[in-house]
Coordinates of C-alpha atoms in Angstrom, one line a residue:
Chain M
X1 CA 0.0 0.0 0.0
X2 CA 1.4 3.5 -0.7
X3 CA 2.1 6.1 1.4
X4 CA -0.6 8.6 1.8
X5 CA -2.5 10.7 4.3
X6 CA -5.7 10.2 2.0
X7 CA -8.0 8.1 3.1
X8 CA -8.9 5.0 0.8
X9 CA -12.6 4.0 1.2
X10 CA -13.2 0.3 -0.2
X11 CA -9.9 -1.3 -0.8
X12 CA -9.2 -4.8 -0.8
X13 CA -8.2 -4.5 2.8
X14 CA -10.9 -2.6 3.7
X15 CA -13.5 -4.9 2.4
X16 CA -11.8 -8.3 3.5
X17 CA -11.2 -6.9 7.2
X18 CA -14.4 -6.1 7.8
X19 CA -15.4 -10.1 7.6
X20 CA -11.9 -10.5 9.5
X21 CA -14.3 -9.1 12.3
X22 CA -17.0 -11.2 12.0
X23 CA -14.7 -14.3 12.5
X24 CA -16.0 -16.5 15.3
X25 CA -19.7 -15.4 15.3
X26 CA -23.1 -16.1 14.1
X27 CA -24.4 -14.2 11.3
X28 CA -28.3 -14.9 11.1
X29 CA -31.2 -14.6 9.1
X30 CA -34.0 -11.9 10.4
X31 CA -37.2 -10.9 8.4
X32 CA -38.1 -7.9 10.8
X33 CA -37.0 -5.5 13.5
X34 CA -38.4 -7.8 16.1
X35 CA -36.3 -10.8 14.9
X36 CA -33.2 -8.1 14.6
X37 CA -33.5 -7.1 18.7
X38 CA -33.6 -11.2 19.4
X39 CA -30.1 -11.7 17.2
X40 CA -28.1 -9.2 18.7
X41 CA -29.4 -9.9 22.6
X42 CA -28.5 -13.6 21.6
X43 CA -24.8 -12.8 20.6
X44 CA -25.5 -12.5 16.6
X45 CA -22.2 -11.1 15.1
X46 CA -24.2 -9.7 12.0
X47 CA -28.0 -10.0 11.1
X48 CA -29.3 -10.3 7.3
X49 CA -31.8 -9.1 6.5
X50 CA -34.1 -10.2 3.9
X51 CA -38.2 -10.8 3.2
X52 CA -38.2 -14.7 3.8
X53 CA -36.1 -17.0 5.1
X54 CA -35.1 -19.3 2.5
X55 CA -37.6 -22.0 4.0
X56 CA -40.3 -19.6 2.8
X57 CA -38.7 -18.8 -0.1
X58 CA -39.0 -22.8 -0.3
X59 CA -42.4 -23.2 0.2
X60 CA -43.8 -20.3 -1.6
X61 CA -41.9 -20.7 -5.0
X62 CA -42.3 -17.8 -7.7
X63 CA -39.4 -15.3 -7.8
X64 CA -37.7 -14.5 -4.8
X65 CA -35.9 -10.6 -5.2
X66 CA -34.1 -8.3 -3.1
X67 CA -36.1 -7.0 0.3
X68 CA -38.0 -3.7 0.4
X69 CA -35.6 -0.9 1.1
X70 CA -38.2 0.2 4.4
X71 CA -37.5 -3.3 5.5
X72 CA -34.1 -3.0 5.4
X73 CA -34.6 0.4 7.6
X74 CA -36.4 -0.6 10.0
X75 CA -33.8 -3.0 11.3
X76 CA -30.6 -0.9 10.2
X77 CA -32.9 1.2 13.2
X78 CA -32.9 -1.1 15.5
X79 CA -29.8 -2.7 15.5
X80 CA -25.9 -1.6 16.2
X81 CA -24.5 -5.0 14.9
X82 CA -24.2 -5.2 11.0
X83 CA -26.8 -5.7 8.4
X84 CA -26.2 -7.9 5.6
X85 CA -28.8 -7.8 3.1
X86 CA -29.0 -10.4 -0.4
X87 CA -29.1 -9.2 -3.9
X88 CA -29.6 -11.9 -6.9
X89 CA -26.7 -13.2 -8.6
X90 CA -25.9 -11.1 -11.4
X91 CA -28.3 -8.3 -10.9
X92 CA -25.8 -5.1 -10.5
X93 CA -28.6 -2.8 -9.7
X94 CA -30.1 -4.4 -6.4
X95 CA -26.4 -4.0 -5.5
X96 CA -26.5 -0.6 -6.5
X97 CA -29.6 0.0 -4.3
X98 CA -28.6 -1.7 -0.9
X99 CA -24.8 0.0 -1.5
X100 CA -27.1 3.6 -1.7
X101 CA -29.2 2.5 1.6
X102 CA -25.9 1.6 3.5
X103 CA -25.3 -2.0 4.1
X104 CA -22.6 -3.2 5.6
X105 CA -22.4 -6.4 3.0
X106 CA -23.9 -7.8 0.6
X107 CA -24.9 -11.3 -0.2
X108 CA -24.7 -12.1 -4.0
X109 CA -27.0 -15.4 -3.0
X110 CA -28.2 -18.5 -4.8
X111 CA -31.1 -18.3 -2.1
X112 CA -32.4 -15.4 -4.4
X113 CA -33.5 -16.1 -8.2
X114 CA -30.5 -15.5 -10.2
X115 CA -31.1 -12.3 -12.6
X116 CA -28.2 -13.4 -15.1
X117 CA -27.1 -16.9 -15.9
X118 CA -24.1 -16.1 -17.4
X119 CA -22.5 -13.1 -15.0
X120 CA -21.8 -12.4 -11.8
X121 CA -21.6 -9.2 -10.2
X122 CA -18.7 -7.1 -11.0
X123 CA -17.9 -6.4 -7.2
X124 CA -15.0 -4.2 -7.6
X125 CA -16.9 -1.9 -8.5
X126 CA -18.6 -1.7 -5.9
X127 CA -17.8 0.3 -2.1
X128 CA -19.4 -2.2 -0.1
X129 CA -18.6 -5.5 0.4
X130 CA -19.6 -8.6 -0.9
X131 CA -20.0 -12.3 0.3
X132 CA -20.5 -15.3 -2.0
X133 CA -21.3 -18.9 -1.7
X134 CA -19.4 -21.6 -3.3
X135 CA -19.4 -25.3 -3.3
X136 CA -15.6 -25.6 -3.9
X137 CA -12.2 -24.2 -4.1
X138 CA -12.6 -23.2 -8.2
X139 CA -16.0 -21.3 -7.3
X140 CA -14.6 -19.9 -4.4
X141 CA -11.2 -18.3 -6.4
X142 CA -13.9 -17.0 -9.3
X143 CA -15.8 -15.6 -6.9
X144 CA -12.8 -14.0 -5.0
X145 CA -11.2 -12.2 -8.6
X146 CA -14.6 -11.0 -9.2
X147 CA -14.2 -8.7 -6.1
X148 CA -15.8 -11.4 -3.0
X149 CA -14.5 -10.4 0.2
X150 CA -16.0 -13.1 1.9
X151 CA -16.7 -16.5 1.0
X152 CA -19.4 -18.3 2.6
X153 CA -20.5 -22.4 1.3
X154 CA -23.8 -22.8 -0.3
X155 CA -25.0 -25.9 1.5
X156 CA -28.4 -26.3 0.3
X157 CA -30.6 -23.1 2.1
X158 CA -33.9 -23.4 3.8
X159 CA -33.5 -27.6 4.5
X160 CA -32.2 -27.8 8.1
X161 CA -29.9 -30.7 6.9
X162 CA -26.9 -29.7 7.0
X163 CA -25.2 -32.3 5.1
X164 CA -24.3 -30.2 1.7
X165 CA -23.1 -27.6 4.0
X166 CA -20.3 -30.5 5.6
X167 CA -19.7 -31.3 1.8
X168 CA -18.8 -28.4 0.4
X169 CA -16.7 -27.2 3.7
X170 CA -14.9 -30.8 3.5
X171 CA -14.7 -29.8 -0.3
X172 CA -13.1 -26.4 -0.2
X173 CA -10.6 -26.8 2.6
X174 CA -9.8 -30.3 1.1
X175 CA -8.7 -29.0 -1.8
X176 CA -6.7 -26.1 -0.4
X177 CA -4.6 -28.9 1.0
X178 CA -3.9 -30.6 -2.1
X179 CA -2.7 -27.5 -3.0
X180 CA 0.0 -27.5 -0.4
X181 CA 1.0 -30.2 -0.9
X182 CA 2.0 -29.9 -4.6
X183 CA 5.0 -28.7 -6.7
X184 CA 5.1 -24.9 -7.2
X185 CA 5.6 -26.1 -10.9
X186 CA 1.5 -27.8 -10.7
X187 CA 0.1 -25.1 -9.7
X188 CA -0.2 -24.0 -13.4
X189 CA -2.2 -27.6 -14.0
X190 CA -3.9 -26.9 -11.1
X191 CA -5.5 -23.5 -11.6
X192 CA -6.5 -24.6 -15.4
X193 CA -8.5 -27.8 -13.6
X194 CA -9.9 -25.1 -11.1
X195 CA -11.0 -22.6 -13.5
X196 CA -9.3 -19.7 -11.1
X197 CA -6.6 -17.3 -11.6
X198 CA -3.3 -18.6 -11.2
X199 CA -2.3 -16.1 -9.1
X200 CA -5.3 -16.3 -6.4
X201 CA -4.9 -20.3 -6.6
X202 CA -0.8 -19.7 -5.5
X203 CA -1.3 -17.2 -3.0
X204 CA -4.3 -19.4 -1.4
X205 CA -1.4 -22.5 -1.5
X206 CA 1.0 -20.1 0.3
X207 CA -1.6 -18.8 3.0
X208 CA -3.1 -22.6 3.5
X209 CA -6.3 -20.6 3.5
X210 CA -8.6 -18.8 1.2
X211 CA -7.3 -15.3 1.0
X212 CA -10.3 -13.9 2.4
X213 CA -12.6 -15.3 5.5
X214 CA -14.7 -18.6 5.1
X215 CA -18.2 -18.7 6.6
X216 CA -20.1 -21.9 6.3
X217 CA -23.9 -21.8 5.3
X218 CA -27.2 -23.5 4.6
X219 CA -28.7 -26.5 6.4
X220 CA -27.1 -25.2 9.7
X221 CA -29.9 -25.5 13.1
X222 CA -28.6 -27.1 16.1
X223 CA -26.0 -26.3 18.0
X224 CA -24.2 -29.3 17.3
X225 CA -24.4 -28.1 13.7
X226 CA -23.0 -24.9 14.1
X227 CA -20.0 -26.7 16.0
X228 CA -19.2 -29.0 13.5
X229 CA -18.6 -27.0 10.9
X230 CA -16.6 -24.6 13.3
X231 CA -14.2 -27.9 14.2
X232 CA -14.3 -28.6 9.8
X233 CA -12.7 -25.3 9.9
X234 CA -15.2 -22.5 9.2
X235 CA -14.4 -18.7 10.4
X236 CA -17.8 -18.9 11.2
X237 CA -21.7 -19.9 10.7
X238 CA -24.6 -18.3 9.6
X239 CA -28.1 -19.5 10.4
X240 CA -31.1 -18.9 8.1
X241 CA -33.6 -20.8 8.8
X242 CA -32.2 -22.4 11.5
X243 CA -33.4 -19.8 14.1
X244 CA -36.5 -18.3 13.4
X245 CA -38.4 -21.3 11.8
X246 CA -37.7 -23.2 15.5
X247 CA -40.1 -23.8 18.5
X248 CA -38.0 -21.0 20.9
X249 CA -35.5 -18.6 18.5
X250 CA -34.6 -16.8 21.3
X251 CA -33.1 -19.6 23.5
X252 CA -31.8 -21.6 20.1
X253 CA -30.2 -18.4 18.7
X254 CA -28.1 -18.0 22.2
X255 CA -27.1 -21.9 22.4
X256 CA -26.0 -21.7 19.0
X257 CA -24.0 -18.6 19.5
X258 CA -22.3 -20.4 22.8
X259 CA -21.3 -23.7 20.8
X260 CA -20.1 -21.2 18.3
X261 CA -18.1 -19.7 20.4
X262 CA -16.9 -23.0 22.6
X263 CA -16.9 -25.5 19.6
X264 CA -14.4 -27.3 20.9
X265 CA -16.1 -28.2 24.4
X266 CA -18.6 -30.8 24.0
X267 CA -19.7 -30.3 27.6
X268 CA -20.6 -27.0 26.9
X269 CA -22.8 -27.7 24.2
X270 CA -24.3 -30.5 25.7
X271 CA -25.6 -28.3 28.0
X272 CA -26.8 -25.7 25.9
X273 CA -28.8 -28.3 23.6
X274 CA -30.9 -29.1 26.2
X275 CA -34.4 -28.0 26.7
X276 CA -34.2 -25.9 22.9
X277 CA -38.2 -27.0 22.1
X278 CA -38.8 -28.0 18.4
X279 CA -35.8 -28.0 15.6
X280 CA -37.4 -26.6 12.1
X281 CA -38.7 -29.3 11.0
X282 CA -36.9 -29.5 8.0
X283 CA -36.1 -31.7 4.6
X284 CA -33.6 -34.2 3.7
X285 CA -31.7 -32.7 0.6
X286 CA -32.1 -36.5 -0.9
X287 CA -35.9 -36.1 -1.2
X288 CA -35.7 -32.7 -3.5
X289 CA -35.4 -33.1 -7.2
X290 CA -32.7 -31.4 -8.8
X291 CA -34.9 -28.4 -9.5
X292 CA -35.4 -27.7 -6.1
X293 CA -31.7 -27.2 -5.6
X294 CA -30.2 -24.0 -4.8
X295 CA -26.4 -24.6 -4.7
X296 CA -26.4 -25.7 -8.6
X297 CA -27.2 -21.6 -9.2
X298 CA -24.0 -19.9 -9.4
X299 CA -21.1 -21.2 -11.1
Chain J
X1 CA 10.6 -17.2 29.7
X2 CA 8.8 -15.7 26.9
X3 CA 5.5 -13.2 28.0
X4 CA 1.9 -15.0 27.8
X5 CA -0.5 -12.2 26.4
X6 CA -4.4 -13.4 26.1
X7 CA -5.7 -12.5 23.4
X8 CA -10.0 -12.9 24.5
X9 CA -11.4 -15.3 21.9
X10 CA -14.9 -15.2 22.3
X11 CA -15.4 -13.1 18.8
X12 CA -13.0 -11.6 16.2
X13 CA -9.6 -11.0 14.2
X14 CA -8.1 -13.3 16.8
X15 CA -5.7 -15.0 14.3
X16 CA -4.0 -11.6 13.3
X17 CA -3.3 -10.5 17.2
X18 CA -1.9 -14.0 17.5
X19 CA 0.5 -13.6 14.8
X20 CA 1.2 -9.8 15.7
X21 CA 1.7 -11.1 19.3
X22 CA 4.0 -13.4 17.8
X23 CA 5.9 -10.9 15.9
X24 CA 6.3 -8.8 18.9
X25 CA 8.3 -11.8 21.2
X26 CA 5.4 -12.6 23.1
X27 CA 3.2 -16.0 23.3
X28 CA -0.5 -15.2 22.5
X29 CA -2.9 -17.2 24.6
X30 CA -6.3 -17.5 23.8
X31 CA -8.1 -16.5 26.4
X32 CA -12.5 -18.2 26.9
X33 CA -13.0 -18.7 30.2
X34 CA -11.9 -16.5 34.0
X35 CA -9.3 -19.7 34.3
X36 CA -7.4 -18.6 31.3
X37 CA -7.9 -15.1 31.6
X38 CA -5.9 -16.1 35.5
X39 CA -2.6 -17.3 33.8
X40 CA -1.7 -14.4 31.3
X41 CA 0.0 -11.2 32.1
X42 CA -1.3 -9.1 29.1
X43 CA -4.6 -9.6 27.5
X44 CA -5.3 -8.3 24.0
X45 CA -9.2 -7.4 23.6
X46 CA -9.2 -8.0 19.5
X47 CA -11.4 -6.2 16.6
X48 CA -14.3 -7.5 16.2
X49 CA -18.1 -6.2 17.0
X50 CA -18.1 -4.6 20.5
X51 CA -21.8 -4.9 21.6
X52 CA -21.4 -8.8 20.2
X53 CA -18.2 -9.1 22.8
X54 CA -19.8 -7.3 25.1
X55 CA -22.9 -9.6 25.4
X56 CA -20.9 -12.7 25.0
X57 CA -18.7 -11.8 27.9
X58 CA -21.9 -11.4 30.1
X59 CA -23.2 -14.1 29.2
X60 CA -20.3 -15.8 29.4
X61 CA -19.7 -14.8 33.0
X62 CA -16.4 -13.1 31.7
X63 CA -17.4 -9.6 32.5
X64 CA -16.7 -9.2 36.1
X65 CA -13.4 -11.2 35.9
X66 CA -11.9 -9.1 33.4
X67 CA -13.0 -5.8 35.2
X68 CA -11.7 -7.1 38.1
X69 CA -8.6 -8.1 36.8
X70 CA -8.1 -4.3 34.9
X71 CA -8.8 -2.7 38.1
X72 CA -5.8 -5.0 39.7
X73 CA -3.4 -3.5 36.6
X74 CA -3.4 -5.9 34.2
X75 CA -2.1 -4.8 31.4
X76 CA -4.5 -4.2 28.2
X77 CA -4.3 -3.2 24.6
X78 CA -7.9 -3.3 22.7
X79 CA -8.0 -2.3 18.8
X80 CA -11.4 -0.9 17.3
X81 CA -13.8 -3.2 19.2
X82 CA -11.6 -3.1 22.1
X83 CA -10.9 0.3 22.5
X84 CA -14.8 0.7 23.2
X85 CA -15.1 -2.5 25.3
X86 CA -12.0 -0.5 27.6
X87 CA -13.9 3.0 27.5
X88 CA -15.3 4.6 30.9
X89 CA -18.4 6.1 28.5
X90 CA -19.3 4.8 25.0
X91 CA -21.6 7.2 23.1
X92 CA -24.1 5.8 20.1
X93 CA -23.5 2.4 21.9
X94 CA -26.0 0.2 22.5
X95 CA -28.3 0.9 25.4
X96 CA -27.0 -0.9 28.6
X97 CA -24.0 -1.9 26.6
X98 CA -22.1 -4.2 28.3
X99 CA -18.1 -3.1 28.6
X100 CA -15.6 -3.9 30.7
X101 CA -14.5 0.2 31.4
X102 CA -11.1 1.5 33.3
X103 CA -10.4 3.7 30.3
X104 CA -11.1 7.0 31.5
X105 CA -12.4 8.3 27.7
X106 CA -15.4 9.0 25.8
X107 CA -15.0 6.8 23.0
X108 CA -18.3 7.2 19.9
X109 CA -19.0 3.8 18.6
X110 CA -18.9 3.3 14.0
X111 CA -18.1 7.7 14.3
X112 CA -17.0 7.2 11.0
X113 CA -19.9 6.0 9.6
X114 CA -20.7 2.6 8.3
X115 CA -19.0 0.0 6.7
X116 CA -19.1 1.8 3.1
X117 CA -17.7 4.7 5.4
X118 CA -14.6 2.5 6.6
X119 CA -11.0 3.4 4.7
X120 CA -7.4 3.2 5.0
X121 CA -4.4 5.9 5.5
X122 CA -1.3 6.8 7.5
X123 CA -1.5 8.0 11.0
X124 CA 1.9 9.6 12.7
X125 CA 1.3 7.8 16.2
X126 CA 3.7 8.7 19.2
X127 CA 6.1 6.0 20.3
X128 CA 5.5 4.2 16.8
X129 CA 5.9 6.0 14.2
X130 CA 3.8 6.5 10.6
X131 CA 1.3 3.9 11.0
X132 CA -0.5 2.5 8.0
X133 CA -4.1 2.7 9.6
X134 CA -7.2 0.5 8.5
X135 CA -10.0 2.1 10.5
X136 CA -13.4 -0.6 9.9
X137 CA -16.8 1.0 11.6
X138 CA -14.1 2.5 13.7
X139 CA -14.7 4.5 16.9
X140 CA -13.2 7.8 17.9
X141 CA -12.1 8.9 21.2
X142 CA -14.5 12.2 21.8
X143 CA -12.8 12.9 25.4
X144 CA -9.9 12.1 27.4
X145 CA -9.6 12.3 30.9
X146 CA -6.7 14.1 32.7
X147 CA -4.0 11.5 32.5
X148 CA -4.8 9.8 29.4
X149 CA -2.1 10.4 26.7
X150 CA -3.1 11.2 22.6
X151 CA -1.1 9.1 20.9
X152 CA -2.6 9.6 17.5
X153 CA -4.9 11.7 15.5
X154 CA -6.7 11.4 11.8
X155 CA -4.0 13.5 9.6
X156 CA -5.5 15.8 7.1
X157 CA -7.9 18.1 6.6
X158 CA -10.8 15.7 5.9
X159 CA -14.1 16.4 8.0
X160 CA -12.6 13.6 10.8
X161 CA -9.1 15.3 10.4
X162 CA -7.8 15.8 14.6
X163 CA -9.8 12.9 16.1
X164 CA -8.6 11.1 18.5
X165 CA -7.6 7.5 17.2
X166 CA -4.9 6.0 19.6
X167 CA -4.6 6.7 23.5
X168 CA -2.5 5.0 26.5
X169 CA -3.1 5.3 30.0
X170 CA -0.6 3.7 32.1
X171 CA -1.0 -0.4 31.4
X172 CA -4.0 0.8 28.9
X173 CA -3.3 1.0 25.6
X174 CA -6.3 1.5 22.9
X175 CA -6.4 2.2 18.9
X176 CA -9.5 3.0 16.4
X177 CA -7.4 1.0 14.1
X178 CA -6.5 -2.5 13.4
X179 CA -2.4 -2.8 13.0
X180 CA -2.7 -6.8 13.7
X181 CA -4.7 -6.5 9.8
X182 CA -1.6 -4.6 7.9
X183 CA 1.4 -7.7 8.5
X184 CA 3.0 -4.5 11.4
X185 CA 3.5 -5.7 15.0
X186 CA 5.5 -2.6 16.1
X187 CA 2.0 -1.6 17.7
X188 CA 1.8 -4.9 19.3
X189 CA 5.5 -4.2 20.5
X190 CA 4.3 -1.3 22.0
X191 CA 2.0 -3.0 24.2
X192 CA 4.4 -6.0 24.7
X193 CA 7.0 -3.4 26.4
X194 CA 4.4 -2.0 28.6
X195 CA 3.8 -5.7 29.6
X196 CA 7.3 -6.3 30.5
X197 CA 7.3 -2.5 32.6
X198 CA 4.4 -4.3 34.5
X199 CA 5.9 -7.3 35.6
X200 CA 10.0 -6.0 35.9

């Protein structure tokens, strides 16, 4: 970085710390100011805000866009945490919007119906920052040299099974390994079988790590959940449906948070799984048909 | 003997105080539970979000420990998130914001703005030297009691130019900015000396 007295607003640096500060938490899913005020008294690192949780989005079907603007407000009032809010793959312009109304990040989400088939968003040219899903290390490098400063995995949104979610964690940091271990002369091979730029695929083999912060989501709604992938090696969890579509979201959203934060004590989150009330009830990913998946959008 | 500093690891860029920590000769414990926080001499309180920290440690049960133990001397640096979790007052804060205190400043939580708000540049920061600053929903220290020490102000001639950014009062050390996310530990090396004046 040079040397100047000028402030820089949305640098590399600036955008990728920001998640740097998010490591360790729970980013969850709210619909409303009153589901906002029970993530942040829970311990939620971040809130995102959006018009249904992808269960909803699930059962509803038709189109699912960015939120109403107001609704974005109205929690952006109510909370001193972060607001994320989710703009379709590909469509610049909801990016545009939730950059005007001051979001803190942006989710270019698979959960959302993708608005271009072909692109993604062109997030260096944006302020804010962005997070992506990806079901591997190749998706995860395209998404990164398009400007993501986060990466977060797919999983498969709006199930509660959190099995796709395990995969594509297992996936990602697996392949980051077999990256280490290679010959500085493979990496060439390797970036041409990833589909990433040879330079982000060398720098992640040097780190041993994505370059930015890795978040795991979709599936996730125990706390045993949100552990597991903490000990696979996420930064960090989010929650979507997890919370709000359970029995008490108050108490789940704080033992969640705790077994975030002691993933490594099974005592701990022993303790704090008890006496939760009803899971969502969720689906297994093996009973939807291939056009109810949302981790095949994106590429 | 090398110096344990806790870094507290409830939320946060934990990973780049670690390495910092490292940088600066010490060994960076992580630092969960009252029993941890007992066996460290320094104690790092990292970036991260401060009213997140802040409920964590009361849920936690960490709260009254780590007051306890500041009021007793031990040594503490806190960057961004930190700097507010040390402040005696924290202004646009959370109502009934949980913080640990002992700082006797006035710190104003995201003054800056939000995150589209956030941006890099040099600082000129006493004891250091020109700092490359990353300031991310960053506070700013609006007042300063009578033996707190400025240590570093916004340069230029911007609208935040002359705020208050770093500050030190005896064992307390506390910065807007993040020097753990730029790869420079001479911050951390600070903090590390002022360890070592604490336990000669």
């Amino acid at each position: 970085m040079s040397a100047s007295d000028t402030p820089v607003t949305g640098s590399p640096l600036v955008k990728r710390g920001m998640a740097e500060m998010l490591k360790g938490g729970v980013i969850m899913d709210v619909v409303n100011a009153e589901q906002a005020r029970i993530a942040e008294d829970a311990g939620a690192v971040a809130v995102m805000a959006l018009e249904r949780v992808p269960a909803d989005i699930r059962r509803d079907g038709g189109v699912a866009r960015m939120s109403d603007p107001d609704m974005i407000d109205g929690i952006q009032a109510e909370v001193s945490v972060p607001v994320m809010a989710k703009a379709r793959i590909g469509h610049f312009v909801e990016a545009q919007v939730l950059q005007a109304i001051g979001v803190d990040y942006i989710d270019e989400s698979e959960v959302l119906t993708p608005a271009d088939y072909e692109h993604h968003i062109d997030k260096h040219a944006f302020t804010v920052p962005f997070v992506c899903g990806a079901t591997n290390l190749g998706e995860a490098l395209r998404r990164i040299a398009e400007g993501a400063a986060m990466i977060r995995s797919k999983g498969e949104a709006g199930t509660g099974d959190v099995s796709q979610a395990t995969v594509h964690i297992r996936t990602i940091l697996g392949q980051i390994r077999r990256l280490q271990s290679i010959d500085e002369r493979d990496l060439y091979s390797a970036a041409k079988e990833l589909q990433a730029p040879l330079d982000l695929v060398r720098e992640t083999a040097e780190l041993g790590r994505l370059p930015v912060v890795l978040f795991v989501a979709g599936g996730v709604a125990t706390p045993a959940d949100a552990a597991m992938m903490m000990q696979l090696g996420a930064d960090g969890v989010f929650i979507g449906s997890g919370i709000f579509k359970s029995g008490d979201p108050a108490l789940r959203a704080r033992a969640c948070v705790e077994a975030t934060a002691y993933f490594q004590d099974a005592q701990r989150i022993a303790k704090v799984s008890r006496g939760l009330g009803e899971a969502m009830v969720g689906i297994a990913v093996d009973s939807l048909g291939a056009g109810d998946l949302l981790a095949t959008r994106g590429w | 003997m090398s110096l344990r500093v806790g870094i507290l690891a409830l939320q946060g860029d934990v990973r780049e105080h670690a390495r910092a920590l490292v940088e600066a000769g010490a060994e960076p414990v992580e630092v969960r539970r009252p029993q941890e926080l007992a066996t460290v001499e320094g104690l790092v309180l990292p970036g991260g979000e401060s009213t997140t920290i802040g409920t964590l440690l009361d849920l936690f049960g960490l709260l009254e420990p780590l007051r306890t133990a500041v009021r007793a001397g031990l040594p503490v640096y806190g960057s961004c998130a930190g700097m507010i979790l040390l402040a005696d007052e924290v202004l646009d804060g959370r109502p009934n914001q949980a913080t640990v205190g002992g700082l006797d400043v006035a710190v104003r939580r995201n003054a800056f703005g939000r995150q589209v708000d956030s941006f890099e540049t040099d600082v000129e920061m006493t004891g250091v030297g020109d700092v490359h600053a990353v300031f991310i929903r960053a506070p700013w220290v609006e007042r300063t009691g009578p033996d707190v020490e400025v240590l570093a102000t916004v340069p230029g001639d911007g609208p935040a130019a002359g705020k208050v950014v770093a500050v030190r009062r005896g064992p307390l050390l506390a910065t807007s900015f993040h020097p753990e996310l730029t790869g420079d530990s001479r911050v951390h090396g600070l903090f590390v000396r002022m360890v070592k004046e604490a336990h000669p």
